[in-house]
Short mmCIF file of C-alpha atoms in Angstrom, two decimals:
data_model
loop_
_atom_site.label_atom_id
_atom_site.label_comp_id
_atom_site.label_asym_id
_atom_site.label_seq_id
_atom_site.Cartn_x
_atom_site.Cartn_y
_atom_site.Cartn_z
CA MET A 26 -29.83 -183.44 -2.71
CA ALA A 27 -31.48 -179.67 -1.84
CA THR A 28 -29.72 -176.78 -1.87
CA ALA A 29 -31.09 -173.90 0.53
CA GLU A 30 -31.89 -171.66 -3.34
CA THR A 31 -34.96 -172.08 -4.29
CA SER A 32 -37.03 -170.48 -6.68
CA LEU A 33 -40.27 -170.58 -4.84
CA PRO A 34 -42.92 -170.15 -7.88
CA GLU A 35 -46.03 -171.32 -6.34
CA ARG A 36 -46.06 -168.64 -3.11
CA ALA A 37 -46.27 -165.19 -5.19
CA THR A 38 -49.72 -166.33 -4.95
CA ILE A 39 -49.78 -167.66 -1.44
CA PRO A 40 -50.82 -164.16 0.44
CA ALA A 41 -48.25 -163.18 2.53
CA TYR A 42 -50.48 -163.61 6.36
CA ARG A 43 -51.61 -167.50 5.51
CA ASP A 44 -47.64 -168.61 3.91
CA GLY A 45 -45.58 -170.37 6.40
CA ASN A 46 -42.12 -169.79 4.75
CA VAL A 47 -43.15 -165.63 5.61
CA LEU A 48 -44.93 -166.44 8.53
CA ARG A 49 -41.56 -168.86 10.06
CA TRP A 50 -38.90 -164.76 8.97
CA LEU A 51 -41.74 -163.34 11.25
CA THR A 52 -42.14 -165.27 13.74
CA ALA A 53 -38.51 -164.75 14.50
CA TYR A 54 -38.44 -161.74 13.32
CA THR A 55 -40.10 -160.26 16.12
CA ALA A 56 -38.38 -162.97 18.30
CA SER A 57 -35.71 -160.74 17.81
CA LEU A 58 -37.42 -157.16 18.08
CA VAL A 59 -38.54 -158.07 21.30
CA GLY A 60 -35.07 -159.61 22.63
CA ASP A 61 -33.82 -155.80 21.17
CA SER A 62 -36.51 -154.29 23.44
CA VAL A 63 -35.96 -156.59 26.79
CA TYR A 64 -32.11 -156.32 26.21
CA PHE A 65 -32.06 -152.64 25.91
CA ILE A 66 -34.22 -152.23 29.30
CA ALA A 67 -31.51 -154.33 30.87
CA LEU A 68 -28.56 -152.98 29.82
CA GLY A 69 -30.16 -149.67 31.11
CA TRP A 70 -31.13 -150.63 33.96
CA SER A 71 -27.87 -152.10 35.01
CA VAL A 72 -26.09 -148.74 34.33
CA GLN A 73 -28.24 -147.03 36.10
CA LYS A 74 -27.57 -149.63 38.91
CA THR A 75 -23.83 -149.94 38.45
CA ALA A 76 -22.63 -145.57 37.86
CA GLY A 77 -25.38 -143.04 37.48
CA SER A 78 -28.51 -141.75 35.96
CA THR A 79 -25.71 -139.37 33.70
CA GLU A 80 -24.11 -142.77 32.19
CA VAL A 81 -27.39 -144.57 30.81
CA GLY A 82 -26.89 -141.98 28.48
CA LEU A 83 -23.64 -142.40 28.00
CA VAL A 84 -23.97 -145.99 27.16
CA MET A 85 -26.51 -145.78 24.99
CA ALA A 86 -24.30 -143.46 22.66
CA ALA A 87 -21.71 -145.71 22.67
CA GLY A 88 -23.61 -148.59 21.41
CA ALA A 89 -25.20 -146.38 19.06
CA LEU A 90 -22.10 -145.45 17.86
CA PRO A 91 -20.57 -148.83 16.66
CA ARG A 92 -23.95 -148.94 14.33
CA ALA A 93 -24.12 -146.75 12.47
CA LEU A 94 -20.07 -146.30 11.74
CA LEU A 95 -20.12 -150.28 11.12
CA MET A 96 -23.26 -149.93 8.70
CA LEU A 97 -22.07 -149.41 5.67
CA GLY A 98 -19.91 -152.28 5.74
CA GLY A 99 -22.72 -154.40 7.20
CA GLY A 100 -24.38 -153.81 3.47
CA VAL A 101 -21.33 -154.83 1.73
CA VAL A 102 -20.67 -157.75 3.60
CA ALA A 103 -24.72 -158.89 3.25
CA ASP A 104 -24.08 -158.68 -0.51
CA ARG A 105 -21.38 -160.32 -0.35
CA PHE A 106 -22.51 -163.17 1.06
CA ASP A 107 -26.02 -165.54 1.61
CA PRO A 108 -28.09 -162.62 4.25
CA ARG A 109 -30.19 -165.85 5.67
CA ARG A 110 -26.07 -167.39 6.77
CA VAL A 111 -24.80 -162.91 8.31
CA ILE A 112 -27.58 -163.20 9.97
CA LEU A 113 -27.77 -166.67 11.67
CA GLY A 114 -24.42 -165.50 12.59
CA SER A 115 -25.55 -162.47 13.69
CA ASP A 116 -27.81 -163.94 15.47
CA ALA A 117 -26.08 -166.73 17.38
CA LEU A 118 -23.38 -164.35 18.25
CA ARG A 119 -25.82 -161.74 19.73
CA CYS A 120 -27.05 -164.55 21.86
CA LEU A 121 -23.92 -165.47 23.35
CA LEU A 122 -23.13 -162.38 24.32
CA ILE A 123 -26.05 -161.10 26.32
CA LEU A 124 -26.03 -165.05 27.63
CA ALA A 125 -22.50 -164.73 29.11
CA VAL A 126 -23.52 -161.53 30.38
CA ALA A 127 -26.33 -162.85 31.99
CA ALA A 128 -24.30 -165.47 33.89
CA GLY A 129 -21.82 -162.40 34.46
CA ILE A 130 -23.79 -160.26 36.22
CA ALA A 131 -25.20 -163.37 37.94
CA LEU A 132 -21.72 -164.51 40.12
CA THR A 133 -21.33 -160.44 40.56
CA ALA A 134 -21.83 -157.22 39.74
CA PRO A 135 -20.23 -155.21 36.27
CA ALA A 136 -18.17 -152.77 36.18
CA LEU A 137 -18.82 -150.19 34.29
CA TRP A 138 -16.09 -150.28 31.98
CA ILE A 139 -17.57 -154.20 30.54
CA LEU A 140 -20.84 -153.01 29.58
CA VAL A 141 -19.91 -150.02 27.88
CA ALA A 142 -18.40 -152.79 26.12
CA VAL A 143 -20.90 -154.62 25.75
CA ALA A 144 -22.77 -151.73 23.54
CA ILE A 145 -20.54 -151.49 21.64
CA VAL A 146 -19.85 -155.20 21.12
CA PHE A 147 -23.60 -155.05 20.38
CA GLY A 148 -23.49 -152.48 18.31
CA ALA A 149 -20.76 -153.65 16.50
CA ILE A 150 -23.33 -156.42 15.76
CA ASP A 151 -26.05 -155.05 15.04
CA ALA A 152 -24.87 -153.17 11.84
CA LEU A 153 -24.16 -156.33 10.85
CA PHE A 154 -28.22 -158.41 11.52
CA VAL A 155 -29.51 -154.64 10.29
CA PRO A 156 -28.90 -154.69 6.76
CA ALA A 157 -29.01 -158.27 6.69
CA VAL A 158 -32.40 -158.54 7.79
CA GLY A 159 -32.96 -155.63 4.98
CA ALA A 160 -32.16 -157.84 2.14
CA LEU A 161 -33.98 -160.27 3.02
CA PRO A 162 -37.52 -160.07 2.29
CA PRO A 163 -37.42 -160.69 -1.73
CA ARG A 164 -36.49 -163.18 -1.31
CA ILE A 165 -38.68 -165.51 0.93
CA THR A 166 -40.99 -164.27 -1.38
CA GLY A 167 -42.39 -163.40 -5.03
CA PRO A 168 -42.80 -159.37 -5.45
CA ASP A 169 -46.54 -158.87 -5.98
CA GLN A 170 -46.44 -159.72 -1.75
CA LEU A 171 -43.65 -158.11 -0.54
CA ALA A 172 -45.88 -154.58 0.49
CA ARG A 173 -47.62 -157.30 2.06
CA VAL A 174 -44.09 -158.71 3.86
CA ILE A 175 -43.22 -155.39 4.49
CA GLY A 176 -46.18 -155.00 6.07
CA LEU A 177 -46.66 -157.37 8.54
CA ARG A 178 -42.33 -156.19 9.32
CA SER A 179 -43.87 -153.50 10.48
CA LEU A 180 -46.29 -154.95 12.58
CA SER A 181 -43.89 -157.33 14.57
CA MET A 182 -41.91 -153.35 14.89
CA ARG A 183 -45.41 -152.22 16.68
CA LEU A 184 -45.85 -155.70 18.60
CA SER A 185 -42.25 -155.37 19.65
CA GLN A 186 -42.63 -152.33 21.13
CA ILE A 187 -45.58 -153.39 23.46
CA ALA A 188 -44.13 -156.70 24.41
CA GLY A 189 -40.66 -155.75 25.39
CA PRO A 190 -41.02 -153.58 27.98
CA PRO A 191 -43.23 -155.50 29.99
CA ILE A 192 -41.76 -158.69 29.91
CA GLY A 193 -38.22 -156.71 30.35
CA GLY A 194 -39.64 -155.34 33.22
CA LEU A 195 -40.97 -158.65 35.02
CA ALA A 196 -37.93 -160.31 33.92
CA MET A 197 -36.15 -157.50 35.75
CA GLY A 198 -38.75 -156.78 38.93
CA LEU A 199 -38.60 -161.60 39.48
CA GLY A 200 -34.42 -162.11 38.68
CA GLY A 201 -33.17 -158.64 38.44
CA PRO A 202 -30.31 -157.68 35.90
CA ALA A 203 -29.39 -161.10 35.01
CA ALA A 204 -32.78 -162.54 34.73
CA ALA A 205 -33.87 -160.24 32.00
CA PHE A 206 -30.44 -160.31 30.12
CA THR A 207 -30.96 -164.29 30.17
CA VAL A 208 -34.58 -163.35 28.25
CA ALA A 209 -32.96 -160.96 25.72
CA GLY A 210 -31.09 -163.94 25.40
CA LEU A 211 -33.11 -167.31 24.60
CA LEU A 212 -35.74 -164.46 22.89
CA PHE A 213 -32.81 -164.67 20.68
CA ALA A 214 -31.46 -168.00 19.99
CA LEU A 215 -35.55 -168.43 19.59
CA SER A 216 -35.41 -167.05 15.96
CA LEU A 217 -32.61 -169.26 15.01
CA PRO A 218 -34.45 -172.95 14.33
CA LEU A 219 -37.33 -170.54 12.74
CA LEU A 220 -34.55 -169.32 10.18
CA LEU A 221 -32.97 -172.24 9.36
CA THR A 222 -36.06 -173.51 8.49
CA ILE A 223 -36.78 -170.57 5.50
CA ARG A 224 -36.64 -171.44 2.08
CA ILE A 225 -34.76 -168.75 -0.02
CA ARG A 226 -34.98 -167.82 -3.01
CA SER A 227 -33.02 -167.52 -6.01
CA LEU A 228 -33.37 -163.29 -7.12
CA GLY A 229 -31.30 -164.28 -10.19
CA VAL A 230 -29.14 -160.41 -11.20
CA ARG A 231 -30.73 -157.54 -13.63
CA ASP A 232 -27.92 -155.95 -14.70
CA ALA A 233 -25.55 -158.83 -14.47
CA GLU A 234 -23.73 -157.17 -18.01
CA GLN A 235 -23.39 -153.84 -15.09
CA GLN A 236 -21.94 -154.81 -12.36
CA PRO A 237 -18.13 -154.97 -11.70
CA GLU A 238 -16.03 -157.72 -10.54
CA PRO A 239 -16.44 -157.73 -6.56
CA GLY A 240 -13.02 -155.71 -5.14
CA THR A 241 -12.10 -153.99 -2.15
CA ALA A 242 -14.73 -154.05 0.19
CA ARG A 243 -14.11 -150.07 0.37
CA ASN A 244 -14.87 -150.39 -3.90
CA ASP A 245 -17.94 -152.64 -2.83
CA LEU A 246 -19.10 -149.74 -1.02
CA LEU A 247 -18.39 -146.14 -2.71
CA ASP A 248 -19.22 -148.66 -6.35
CA GLY A 249 -23.64 -149.02 -4.15
CA LEU A 250 -23.67 -145.92 -3.01
CA ARG A 251 -22.18 -145.25 -7.46
CA TYR A 252 -25.13 -147.47 -7.60
CA ILE A 253 -27.83 -145.69 -5.54
CA ARG A 254 -27.41 -142.17 -6.17
CA ARG A 255 -26.83 -143.12 -9.87
CA HIS A 256 -30.22 -145.24 -9.93
CA ARG A 257 -33.34 -142.99 -10.77
CA LEU A 258 -35.65 -144.41 -8.36
CA ILE A 259 -33.80 -145.29 -5.49
CA GLY A 260 -32.00 -142.47 -4.97
CA PRO A 261 -34.43 -140.41 -5.38
CA LEU A 262 -36.30 -142.58 -2.86
CA VAL A 263 -33.68 -142.46 -0.38
CA ALA A 264 -33.11 -138.81 -0.67
CA ILE A 265 -36.64 -138.32 0.03
CA GLY A 266 -36.66 -140.73 3.29
CA ALA A 267 -33.50 -138.72 4.27
CA ILE A 268 -35.50 -135.10 4.85
CA CYS A 269 -38.40 -136.96 6.66
CA GLU A 270 -35.87 -137.72 9.18
CA LEU A 271 -34.08 -135.14 9.69
CA GLY A 272 -37.33 -132.77 9.69
CA LEU A 273 -40.02 -135.06 11.02
CA VAL A 274 -38.49 -137.32 13.96
CA GLY A 275 -36.87 -134.56 15.74
CA THR A 276 -39.39 -133.43 15.88
CA LEU A 277 -42.18 -136.03 17.01
CA ASN A 278 -39.57 -137.15 19.43
CA VAL A 279 -38.03 -134.42 21.40
CA GLY A 280 -40.40 -131.50 20.05
CA MET A 281 -43.88 -133.90 20.95
CA LEU A 282 -42.16 -134.22 24.92
CA LEU A 283 -41.32 -130.27 24.91
CA LEU A 284 -44.66 -129.35 23.36
CA ASN A 285 -46.51 -131.46 25.83
CA ALA A 286 -45.06 -129.15 28.52
CA GLU A 287 -45.37 -126.14 27.17
CA ARG A 288 -49.41 -126.96 27.38
CA GLY A 289 -49.36 -128.80 30.74
CA TRP A 290 -50.40 -131.58 29.14
CA GLY A 291 -48.56 -133.87 31.87
CA PRO A 292 -47.46 -136.98 32.08
CA SER A 293 -50.52 -138.18 30.80
CA GLY A 294 -51.20 -136.16 28.08
CA TYR A 295 -48.36 -136.89 26.24
CA GLY A 296 -48.66 -140.17 26.30
CA TRP A 297 -51.82 -140.42 24.46
CA ILE A 298 -49.92 -138.89 22.47
CA VAL A 299 -47.49 -140.86 21.72
CA SER A 300 -50.23 -144.12 21.98
CA SER A 301 -51.87 -142.11 19.00
CA PHE A 302 -49.42 -141.53 16.79
CA GLY A 303 -48.15 -145.91 16.74
CA ALA A 304 -51.82 -146.49 16.61
CA GLY A 305 -52.07 -145.00 13.27
CA ALA A 306 -48.90 -146.44 12.40
CA THR A 307 -50.21 -149.89 13.32
CA ALA A 308 -53.21 -149.72 11.69
CA SER A 309 -51.22 -148.10 8.11
CA ALA A 310 -49.42 -151.83 8.73
CA ALA A 311 -52.25 -154.34 9.00
CA LEU A 312 -53.49 -151.81 6.01
CA LEU A 313 -50.68 -153.25 3.73
CA ALA A 314 -50.30 -156.98 5.37
CA ILE A 315 -54.57 -157.34 4.05
CA VAL A 316 -54.73 -155.84 0.32
CA GLY A 317 -51.33 -155.81 -0.54
CA ARG A 318 -51.22 -153.46 -2.93
CA LEU A 319 -52.08 -149.30 -3.10
CA PRO A 320 -52.63 -148.20 -6.69
CA ARG A 321 -50.23 -144.84 -7.90
CA ALA A 322 -47.50 -145.66 -4.88
CA GLY A 323 -45.11 -142.79 -6.76
CA LEU A 324 -47.59 -140.21 -6.08
CA LEU A 325 -49.41 -142.43 -2.49
CA LEU A 326 -45.92 -141.84 -1.45
CA ALA A 327 -45.70 -138.22 -2.19
CA GLY A 328 -49.59 -137.64 -0.61
CA THR A 329 -48.79 -138.91 2.38
CA LEU A 330 -46.04 -137.10 3.19
CA LEU A 331 -47.60 -134.64 2.32
CA VAL A 332 -49.58 -134.70 5.24
CA CYS A 333 -47.71 -135.52 7.14
CA CYS A 334 -45.27 -132.04 7.40
CA VAL A 335 -48.77 -130.48 7.10
CA GLY A 336 -49.60 -132.19 10.69
CA ALA A 337 -46.29 -131.98 12.65
CA ALA A 338 -46.88 -127.93 12.15
CA ALA A 339 -50.91 -128.84 12.81
CA LEU A 340 -49.71 -129.82 16.10
CA ALA A 341 -48.82 -127.05 17.77
CA VAL A 342 -51.20 -124.86 17.49
CA VAL A 343 -53.47 -126.87 18.19
CA PRO A 344 -56.22 -125.93 21.18
CA ALA A 345 -56.68 -129.02 22.20
CA LEU A 346 -55.17 -132.44 23.41
CA TRP A 347 -57.57 -133.88 22.33
CA SER A 348 -57.21 -132.61 18.33
CA ALA A 349 -53.75 -132.75 18.74
CA ALA A 350 -54.11 -136.80 19.53
CA VAL A 351 -56.81 -137.79 17.23
CA LEU A 352 -53.76 -135.54 14.02
CA ALA A 353 -51.26 -137.28 15.72
CA ALA A 354 -52.90 -140.46 14.91
CA VAL A 355 -53.78 -138.80 11.54
CA VAL A 356 -49.46 -138.01 11.44
CA GLY A 357 -49.26 -141.86 11.79
CA LEU A 358 -51.55 -143.67 10.26
CA ASN A 359 -49.57 -141.34 6.65
CA ALA A 360 -45.84 -141.74 7.34
CA GLY A 361 -47.52 -145.44 8.33
CA ILE A 362 -47.66 -145.99 4.49
CA PHE A 363 -45.95 -143.33 3.75
CA GLY A 364 -42.35 -145.15 5.13
CA SER A 365 -43.93 -148.86 3.91
CA LEU A 366 -44.20 -147.51 0.27
CA GLY A 367 -40.92 -146.65 0.35
CA ASN A 368 -39.31 -149.14 1.54
CA ALA A 369 -41.58 -151.38 -0.71
CA LEU A 370 -40.57 -149.80 -4.17
CA VAL A 371 -36.45 -150.22 -2.97
CA GLN A 372 -37.04 -152.99 -2.71
CA ILE A 373 -38.35 -154.46 -5.22
CA THR A 374 -36.93 -151.75 -7.88
CA ALA A 375 -33.11 -152.39 -6.04
CA ASP A 376 -30.71 -155.38 -7.86
CA PRO A 377 -30.36 -157.97 -6.09
CA ALA A 378 -26.59 -157.44 -6.40
CA TYR A 379 -26.46 -153.67 -4.23
CA LEU A 380 -29.91 -154.85 -1.79
CA GLY A 381 -27.63 -155.37 1.48
CA ARG A 382 -26.01 -151.58 0.73
CA VAL A 383 -29.13 -150.48 -0.10
CA THR A 384 -30.86 -151.04 2.78
CA SER A 385 -27.32 -150.53 5.06
CA VAL A 386 -28.02 -146.61 3.62
CA ALA A 387 -31.80 -146.11 3.76
CA MET A 388 -31.31 -147.54 7.21
CA LEU A 389 -28.34 -145.50 8.04
CA THR A 390 -30.91 -141.78 7.78
CA MET A 391 -32.79 -143.61 10.83
CA VAL A 392 -29.53 -144.05 13.29
CA GLY A 393 -27.25 -141.85 12.46
CA LEU A 394 -28.75 -138.75 10.65
CA ALA A 395 -32.30 -138.80 12.71
CA PRO A 396 -30.78 -138.43 15.96
CA LEU A 397 -28.78 -135.59 14.43
CA SER A 398 -31.94 -133.34 15.28
CA TYR A 399 -32.99 -134.41 18.08
CA PRO A 400 -30.50 -131.46 20.25
CA LEU A 401 -31.01 -128.86 17.36
CA VAL A 402 -34.99 -128.96 18.02
CA GLY A 403 -34.51 -128.85 21.71
CA ALA A 404 -32.32 -125.78 21.26
CA ALA A 405 -34.88 -124.41 19.15
CA ILE A 406 -37.17 -124.89 20.77
CA GLY A 407 -35.47 -123.48 24.13
CA ALA A 408 -35.13 -120.91 22.04
CA TRP A 409 -38.03 -119.36 19.82
CA GLY A 410 -41.23 -121.83 20.91
CA ALA A 411 -42.94 -124.59 19.63
CA ALA A 412 -45.00 -123.16 17.62
CA PRO A 413 -41.81 -122.26 15.00
CA VAL A 414 -39.63 -124.48 14.94
CA PHE A 415 -43.20 -127.44 14.48
CA ALA A 416 -43.72 -125.24 11.13
CA GLY A 417 -40.58 -125.25 10.01
CA CYS A 418 -39.60 -128.94 10.80
CA GLY A 419 -42.61 -128.97 8.35
CA CYS A 420 -41.68 -126.74 5.61
CA PHE A 421 -38.39 -128.55 5.61
CA ALA A 422 -39.65 -131.98 5.66
CA GLY A 423 -41.24 -130.35 2.38
CA LEU A 424 -39.30 -130.68 0.08
CA GLY A 425 -39.08 -134.23 -0.25
CA VAL A 426 -42.74 -134.47 -0.92
CA VAL A 427 -41.57 -131.49 -3.90
CA ILE A 428 -38.63 -134.23 -5.13
CA ALA A 429 -41.46 -137.34 -4.90
CA LEU A 430 -43.23 -135.48 -7.29
CA ALA A 431 -39.84 -133.38 -9.28
CA SER A 432 -38.97 -137.20 -10.05
CA ASP A 433 -40.64 -138.54 -12.86
CA ALA A 434 -39.76 -142.30 -11.81
CA VAL A 435 -41.27 -141.49 -8.27
CA ARG A 436 -44.42 -140.58 -9.70
CA ARG A 437 -44.81 -143.19 -12.52
CA ALA A 438 -43.46 -145.79 -8.89
CA GLU A 439 -46.08 -148.65 -8.77
CA LEU A 440 -46.07 -151.78 -6.87
CA PRO A 441 -45.94 -154.62 -9.40
CA ARG A 442 -50.08 -156.40 -9.64
CA GLN A 443 -51.07 -159.54 -7.57
CA ARG A 444 -51.14 -163.20 -9.02
CA THR A 445 -54.19 -164.55 -8.98
CA GLY A 446 -53.61 -168.02 -10.81
CA VAL A 447 -50.88 -171.04 -8.98
CA THR A 448 -48.40 -171.42 -11.04
CA ALA A 449 -48.23 -175.28 -11.01
#
């Protein structure tokens, strides 16, 4: 009788972009991400029609709060149970929730409190889904193909950002919020049968003799945090990622919007800059997906982060829109390589028993820490202007470069070499 887990030795030699197992996972993941995008559009429009513009931000924050608060607990769940089962269960719950909302909206206009409740429940389910998704890639391919898988995952994220809004807008135009929620629910449903067909490889446990017996969820969480803090490579990488999120994300999101207004480039100018950054990030994802391995990964990670820091600081002083767009593309290219390399090194290095908790901590820096910089960046630019704030944020993010170069483990980090033969 076949088991859910297989060793998949032959899959390690197949390029990820030709591996049916990886492509089924990628299709399911893309469908789920596009569903996310359509859901957020449907929720925002429903709130705006029910209450007003002010309440839109409050409802979105209501959904983000449980996601951030419960993310670490989601990592514990992903490590205690089969990540694929957690993904299937959470995706099924999201599907049922959103289809139920669609049915309710089709019958009557929803009250604001119902939309708030939906956002909170969806955010809580996401706190289970995200760490489990992060723990799955090493289980569907070999270590030598993991960088390619992460590149493909980045491409999937970019595709969902491009395809989701038009799909959501079209559904809203044709059938209103009920149709948009229905489309989102059906996209979640589409991912379920694809996930069921994925073959999972057994990772084993590298440091079994050092691991404590499973305890309470709190003890498991603290054990995971200690594992990250003590790990020679993962600890510095998580710290570097957190510093990068705090220093650069607010600058490139809120700061870029305010810089555009300061320069008078208008909505089209802002669109060119954002599109250029996205094009650079997409190119980096395609590069990693194709080549599969970049040499001297640790040093390259530090170098690309340095380019991001210098480029972000320079964005506030370039004289013309076209030069800002070119610089944004360069920053996007290097940011994509930096993020993909850091993610790949963590996934390859982490002990399988801790992978969900490691992923949850890394994701928490994105959904929890990065938004903290938004009001600070906005207030600082209002007080001092864009140029000094961009320069200061670039210098702060440069601390990540210092940590990377000071860590022997990061400097020497390498991605696994690809196998050339096929194992029988």
